[in-house]
PDB file of C-alpha atoms in Angstrom:
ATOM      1  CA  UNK V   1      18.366 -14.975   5.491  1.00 90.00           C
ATOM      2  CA  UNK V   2      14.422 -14.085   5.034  1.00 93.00           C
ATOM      3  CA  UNK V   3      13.714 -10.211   4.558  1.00 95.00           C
ATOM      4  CA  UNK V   4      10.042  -8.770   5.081  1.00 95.00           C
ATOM      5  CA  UNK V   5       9.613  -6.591   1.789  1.00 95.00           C
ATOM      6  CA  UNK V   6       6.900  -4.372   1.429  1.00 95.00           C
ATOM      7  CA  UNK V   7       6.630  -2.130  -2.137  1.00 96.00           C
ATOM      8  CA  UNK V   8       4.353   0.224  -2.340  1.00 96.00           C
ATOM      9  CA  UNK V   9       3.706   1.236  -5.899  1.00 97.00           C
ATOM     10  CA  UNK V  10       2.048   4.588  -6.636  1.00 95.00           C
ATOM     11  CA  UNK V  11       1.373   6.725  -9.505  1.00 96.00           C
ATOM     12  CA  UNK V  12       3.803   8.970 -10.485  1.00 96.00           C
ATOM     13  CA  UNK V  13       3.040  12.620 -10.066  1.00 94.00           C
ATOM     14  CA  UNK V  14       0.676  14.132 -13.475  1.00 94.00           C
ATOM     15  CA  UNK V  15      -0.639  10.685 -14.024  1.00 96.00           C
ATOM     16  CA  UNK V  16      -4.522  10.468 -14.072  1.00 96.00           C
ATOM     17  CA  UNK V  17      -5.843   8.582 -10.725  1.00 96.00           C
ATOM     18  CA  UNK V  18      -9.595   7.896 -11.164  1.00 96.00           C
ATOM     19  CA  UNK V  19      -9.971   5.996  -8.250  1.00 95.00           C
ATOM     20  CA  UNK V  20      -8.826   8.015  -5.729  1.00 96.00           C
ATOM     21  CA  UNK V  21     -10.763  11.053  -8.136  1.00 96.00           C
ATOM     22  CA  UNK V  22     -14.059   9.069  -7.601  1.00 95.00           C
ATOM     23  CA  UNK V  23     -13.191   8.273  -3.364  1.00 95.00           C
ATOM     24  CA  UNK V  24     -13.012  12.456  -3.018  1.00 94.00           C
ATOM     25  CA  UNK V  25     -15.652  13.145  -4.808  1.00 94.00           C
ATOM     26  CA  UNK V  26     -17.768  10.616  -2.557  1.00 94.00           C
ATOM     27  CA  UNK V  27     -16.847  11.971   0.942  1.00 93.00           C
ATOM     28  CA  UNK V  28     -18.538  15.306   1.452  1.00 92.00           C
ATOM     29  CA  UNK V  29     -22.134  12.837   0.858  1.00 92.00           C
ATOM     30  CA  UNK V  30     -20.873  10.798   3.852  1.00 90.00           C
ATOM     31  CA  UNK V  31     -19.881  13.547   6.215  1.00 89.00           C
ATOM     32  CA  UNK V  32     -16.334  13.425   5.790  1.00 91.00           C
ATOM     33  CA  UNK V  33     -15.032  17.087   4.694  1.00 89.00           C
ATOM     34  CA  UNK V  34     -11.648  17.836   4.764  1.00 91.00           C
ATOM     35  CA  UNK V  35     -10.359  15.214   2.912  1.00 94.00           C
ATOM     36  CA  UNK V  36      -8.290  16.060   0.288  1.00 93.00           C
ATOM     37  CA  UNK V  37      -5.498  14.746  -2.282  1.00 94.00           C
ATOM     38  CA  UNK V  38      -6.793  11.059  -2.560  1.00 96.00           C
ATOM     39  CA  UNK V  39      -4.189   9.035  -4.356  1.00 96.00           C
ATOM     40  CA  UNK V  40      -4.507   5.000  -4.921  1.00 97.00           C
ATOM     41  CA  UNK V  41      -1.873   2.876  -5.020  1.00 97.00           C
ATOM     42  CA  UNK V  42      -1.086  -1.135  -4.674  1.00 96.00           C
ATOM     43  CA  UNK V  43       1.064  -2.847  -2.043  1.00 97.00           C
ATOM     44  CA  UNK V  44       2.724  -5.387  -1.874  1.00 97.00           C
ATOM     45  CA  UNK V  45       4.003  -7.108   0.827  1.00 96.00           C
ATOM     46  CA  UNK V  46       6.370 -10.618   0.310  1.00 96.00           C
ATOM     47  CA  UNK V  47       9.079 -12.657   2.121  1.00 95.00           C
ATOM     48  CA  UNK V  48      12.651 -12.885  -0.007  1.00 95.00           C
ATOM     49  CA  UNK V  49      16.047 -15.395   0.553  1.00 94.00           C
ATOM     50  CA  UNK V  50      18.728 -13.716  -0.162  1.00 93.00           C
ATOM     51  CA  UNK V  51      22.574 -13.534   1.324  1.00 93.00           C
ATOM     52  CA  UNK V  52      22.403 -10.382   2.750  1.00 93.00           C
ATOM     53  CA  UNK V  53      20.037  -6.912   2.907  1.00 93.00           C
ATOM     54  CA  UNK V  54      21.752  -5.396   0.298  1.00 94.00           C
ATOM     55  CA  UNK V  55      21.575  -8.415  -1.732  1.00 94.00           C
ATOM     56  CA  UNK V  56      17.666  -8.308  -1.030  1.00 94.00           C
ATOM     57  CA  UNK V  57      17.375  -4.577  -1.593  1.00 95.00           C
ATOM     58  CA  UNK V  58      19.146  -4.939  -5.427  1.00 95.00           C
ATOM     59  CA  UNK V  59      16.623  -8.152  -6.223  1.00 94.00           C
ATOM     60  CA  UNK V  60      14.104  -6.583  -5.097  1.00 95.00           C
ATOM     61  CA  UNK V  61      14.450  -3.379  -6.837  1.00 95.00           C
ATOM     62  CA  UNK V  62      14.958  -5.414 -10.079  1.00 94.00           C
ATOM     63  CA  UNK V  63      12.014  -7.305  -9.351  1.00 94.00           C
ATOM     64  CA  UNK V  64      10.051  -3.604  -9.167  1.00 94.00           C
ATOM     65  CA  UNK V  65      11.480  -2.305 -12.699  1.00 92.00           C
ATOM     66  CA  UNK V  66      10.568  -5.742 -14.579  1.00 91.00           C
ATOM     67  CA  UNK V  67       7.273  -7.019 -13.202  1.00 92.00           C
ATOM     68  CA  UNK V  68       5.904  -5.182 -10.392  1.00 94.00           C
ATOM     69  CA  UNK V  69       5.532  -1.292 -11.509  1.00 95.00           C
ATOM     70  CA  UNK V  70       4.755   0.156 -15.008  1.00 95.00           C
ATOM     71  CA  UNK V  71       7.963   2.498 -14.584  1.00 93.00           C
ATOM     72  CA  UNK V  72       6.551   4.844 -17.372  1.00 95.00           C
ATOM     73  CA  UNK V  73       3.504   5.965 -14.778  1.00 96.00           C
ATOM     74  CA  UNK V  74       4.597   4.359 -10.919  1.00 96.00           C
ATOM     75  CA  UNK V  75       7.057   5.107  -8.771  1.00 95.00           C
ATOM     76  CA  UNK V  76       7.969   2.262  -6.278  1.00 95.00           C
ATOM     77  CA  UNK V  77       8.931   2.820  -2.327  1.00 95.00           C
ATOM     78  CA  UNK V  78      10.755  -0.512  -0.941  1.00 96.00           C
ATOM     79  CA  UNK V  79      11.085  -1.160   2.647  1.00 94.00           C
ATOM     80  CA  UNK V  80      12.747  -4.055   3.863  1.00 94.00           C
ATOM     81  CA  UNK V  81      12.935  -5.586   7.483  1.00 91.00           C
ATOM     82  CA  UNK V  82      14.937  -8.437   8.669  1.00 86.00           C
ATOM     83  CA  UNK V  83      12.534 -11.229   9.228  1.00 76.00           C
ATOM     84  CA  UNK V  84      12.653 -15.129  10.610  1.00 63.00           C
ATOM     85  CA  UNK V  85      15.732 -16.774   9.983  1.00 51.00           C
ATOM     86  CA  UNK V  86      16.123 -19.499   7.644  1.00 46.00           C
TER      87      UNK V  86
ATOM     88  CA  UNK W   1      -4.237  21.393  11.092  1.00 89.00           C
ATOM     89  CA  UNK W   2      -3.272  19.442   7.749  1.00 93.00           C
ATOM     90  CA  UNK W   3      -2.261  15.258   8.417  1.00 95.00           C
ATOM     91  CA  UNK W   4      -0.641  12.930   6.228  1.00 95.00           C
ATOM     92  CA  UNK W   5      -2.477  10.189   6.153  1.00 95.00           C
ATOM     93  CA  UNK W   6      -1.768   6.661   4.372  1.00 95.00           C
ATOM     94  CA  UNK W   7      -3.988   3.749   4.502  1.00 96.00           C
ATOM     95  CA  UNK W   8      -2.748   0.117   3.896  1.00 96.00           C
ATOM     96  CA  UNK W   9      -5.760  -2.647   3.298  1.00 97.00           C
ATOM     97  CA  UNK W  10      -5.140  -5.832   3.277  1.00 95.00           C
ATOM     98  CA  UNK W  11      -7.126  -8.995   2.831  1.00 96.00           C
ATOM     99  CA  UNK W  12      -7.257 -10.731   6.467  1.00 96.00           C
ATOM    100  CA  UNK W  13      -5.472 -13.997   7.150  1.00 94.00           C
ATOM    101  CA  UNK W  14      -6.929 -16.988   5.510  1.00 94.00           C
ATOM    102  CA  UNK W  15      -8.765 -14.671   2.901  1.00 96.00           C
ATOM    103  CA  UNK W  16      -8.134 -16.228  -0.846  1.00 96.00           C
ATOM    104  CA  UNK W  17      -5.379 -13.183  -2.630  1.00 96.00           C
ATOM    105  CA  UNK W  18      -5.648 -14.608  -6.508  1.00 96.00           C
ATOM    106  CA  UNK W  19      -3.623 -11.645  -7.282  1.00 95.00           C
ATOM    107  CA  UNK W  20      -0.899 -12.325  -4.562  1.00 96.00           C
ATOM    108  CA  UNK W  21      -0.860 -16.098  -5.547  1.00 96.00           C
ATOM    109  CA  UNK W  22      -0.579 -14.998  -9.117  1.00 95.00           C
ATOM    110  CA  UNK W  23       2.830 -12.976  -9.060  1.00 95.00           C
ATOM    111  CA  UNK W  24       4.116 -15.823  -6.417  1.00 94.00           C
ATOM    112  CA  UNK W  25       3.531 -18.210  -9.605  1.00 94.00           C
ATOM    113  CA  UNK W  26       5.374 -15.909 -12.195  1.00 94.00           C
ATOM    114  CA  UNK W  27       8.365 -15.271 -10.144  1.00 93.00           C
ATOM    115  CA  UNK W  28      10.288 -18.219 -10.750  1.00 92.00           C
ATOM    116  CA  UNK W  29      10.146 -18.148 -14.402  1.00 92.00           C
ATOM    117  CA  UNK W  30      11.384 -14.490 -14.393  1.00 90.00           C
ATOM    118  CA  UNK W  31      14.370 -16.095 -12.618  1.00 89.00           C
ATOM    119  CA  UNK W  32      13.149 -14.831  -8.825  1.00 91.00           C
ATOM    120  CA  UNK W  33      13.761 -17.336  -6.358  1.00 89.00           C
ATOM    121  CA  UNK W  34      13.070 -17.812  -3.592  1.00 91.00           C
ATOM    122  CA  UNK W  35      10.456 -15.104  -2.994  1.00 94.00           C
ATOM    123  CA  UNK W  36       7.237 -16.484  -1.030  1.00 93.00           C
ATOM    124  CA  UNK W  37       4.086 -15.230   0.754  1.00 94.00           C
ATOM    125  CA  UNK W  38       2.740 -12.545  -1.820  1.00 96.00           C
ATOM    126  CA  UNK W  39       0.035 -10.466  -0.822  1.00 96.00           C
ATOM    127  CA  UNK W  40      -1.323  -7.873  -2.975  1.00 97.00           C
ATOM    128  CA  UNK W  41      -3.123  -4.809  -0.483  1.00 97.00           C
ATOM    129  CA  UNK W  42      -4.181  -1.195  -1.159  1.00 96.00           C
ATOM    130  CA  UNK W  43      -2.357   1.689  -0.260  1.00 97.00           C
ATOM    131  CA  UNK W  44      -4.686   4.856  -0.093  1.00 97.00           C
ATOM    132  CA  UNK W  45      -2.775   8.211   0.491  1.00 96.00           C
ATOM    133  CA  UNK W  46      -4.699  11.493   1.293  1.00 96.00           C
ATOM    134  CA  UNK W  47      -4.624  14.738   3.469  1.00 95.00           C
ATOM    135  CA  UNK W  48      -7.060  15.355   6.238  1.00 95.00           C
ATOM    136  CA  UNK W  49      -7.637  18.510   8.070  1.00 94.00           C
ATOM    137  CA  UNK W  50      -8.155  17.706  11.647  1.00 92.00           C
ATOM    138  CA  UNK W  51      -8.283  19.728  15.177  1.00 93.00           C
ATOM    139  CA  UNK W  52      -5.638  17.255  16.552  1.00 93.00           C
ATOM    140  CA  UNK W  53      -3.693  13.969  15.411  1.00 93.00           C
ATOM    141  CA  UNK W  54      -6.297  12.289  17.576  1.00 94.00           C
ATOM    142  CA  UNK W  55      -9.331  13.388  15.898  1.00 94.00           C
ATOM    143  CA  UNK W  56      -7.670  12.333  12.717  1.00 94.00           C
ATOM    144  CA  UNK W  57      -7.317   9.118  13.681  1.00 95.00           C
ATOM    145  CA  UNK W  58     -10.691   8.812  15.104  1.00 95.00           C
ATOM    146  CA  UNK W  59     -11.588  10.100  11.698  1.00 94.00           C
ATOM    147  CA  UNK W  60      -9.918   8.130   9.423  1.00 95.00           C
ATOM    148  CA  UNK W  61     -10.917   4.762  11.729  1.00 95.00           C
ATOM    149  CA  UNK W  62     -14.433   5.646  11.100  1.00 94.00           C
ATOM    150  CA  UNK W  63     -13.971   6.539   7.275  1.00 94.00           C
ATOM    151  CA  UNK W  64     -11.753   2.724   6.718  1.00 94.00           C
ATOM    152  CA  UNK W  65     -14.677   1.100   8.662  1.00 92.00           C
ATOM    153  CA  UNK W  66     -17.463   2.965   6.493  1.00 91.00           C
ATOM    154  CA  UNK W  67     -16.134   3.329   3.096  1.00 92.00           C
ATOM    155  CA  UNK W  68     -12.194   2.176   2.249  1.00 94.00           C
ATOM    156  CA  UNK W  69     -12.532  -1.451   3.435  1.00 95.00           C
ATOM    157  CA  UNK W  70     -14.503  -4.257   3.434  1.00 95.00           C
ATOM    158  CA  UNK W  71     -14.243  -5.597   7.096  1.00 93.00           C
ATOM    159  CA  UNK W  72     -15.727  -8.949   6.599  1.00 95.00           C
ATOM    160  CA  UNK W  73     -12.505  -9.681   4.192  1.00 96.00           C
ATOM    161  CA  UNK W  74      -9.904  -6.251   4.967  1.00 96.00           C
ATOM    162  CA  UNK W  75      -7.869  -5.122   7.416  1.00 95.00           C
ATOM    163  CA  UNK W  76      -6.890  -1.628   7.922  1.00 95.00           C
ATOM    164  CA  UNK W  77      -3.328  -0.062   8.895  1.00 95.00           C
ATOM    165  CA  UNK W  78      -3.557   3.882   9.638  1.00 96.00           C
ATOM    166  CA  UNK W  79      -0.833   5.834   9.781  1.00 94.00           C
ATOM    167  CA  UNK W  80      -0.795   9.628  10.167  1.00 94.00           C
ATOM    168  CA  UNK W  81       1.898  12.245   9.812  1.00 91.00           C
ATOM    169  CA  UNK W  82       1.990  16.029  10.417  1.00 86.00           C
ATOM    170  CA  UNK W  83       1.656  17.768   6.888  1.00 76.00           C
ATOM    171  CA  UNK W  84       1.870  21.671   6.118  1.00 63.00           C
ATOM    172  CA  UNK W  85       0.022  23.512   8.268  1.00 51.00           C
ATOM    173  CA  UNK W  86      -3.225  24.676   7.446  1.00 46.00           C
TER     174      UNK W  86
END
């Protein structure tokens, strides 16, 4: 079967974010106030084979830990949806 | 009243992704299979303090149009959550 996956990888809490520093600090100067807490992040969005979503869920997360995230500063959130069939 | 707010850009359809097509290369040596259609996006996480979930929105459509994306090459996904209250 194909899965939908979608990873978003974010920093983990404590870690420096620069970008989304530098997006807050440039609001206010466009009119937006009220913005606050700007964090950055990277998705990812892919189709996988696999047997089952389970199956998909444990390649996935494997694939997260050894190539996707830096797990000593980002977290990963997986989602997975059931997509056209093989 | 405080919103959740999280912002997913992604390159529109037929838009080159070198990063996408880069980690769709790598997989297979890594021993992924059968993974296909990578697309690497931004995910951009913030708070907003809003009168109602519909001004936020109306908000953060303007602020993705003016600032977050590109829309020549990005799309724009919005999706907003009650936070803590203000």
């Amino acid at each position: 079967m194909i899965f939908d996956v979608t990873v978003e990888v974010r920093l983990r809490p404590g870690i420096a974010d620069p970008q989304g520093a530098t997006i807050e600090r440039a609001l206010p100067a466009l009119g937006f106030d009220g913005v606050q807490d700007v964090k950055v992040g990277k998705s990812i969005r892919f189709t996988i084979d696999a047997e089952s979503e389970t199956a998909a869920f444990a390649e996935v997360e494997d694939l997260c830990h050894r190539f996707l995230t830096n797990p000593v500063i980002e977290d990963s959130v997986v989602t997975i949806a059931a997509g056209a069939s093989a």
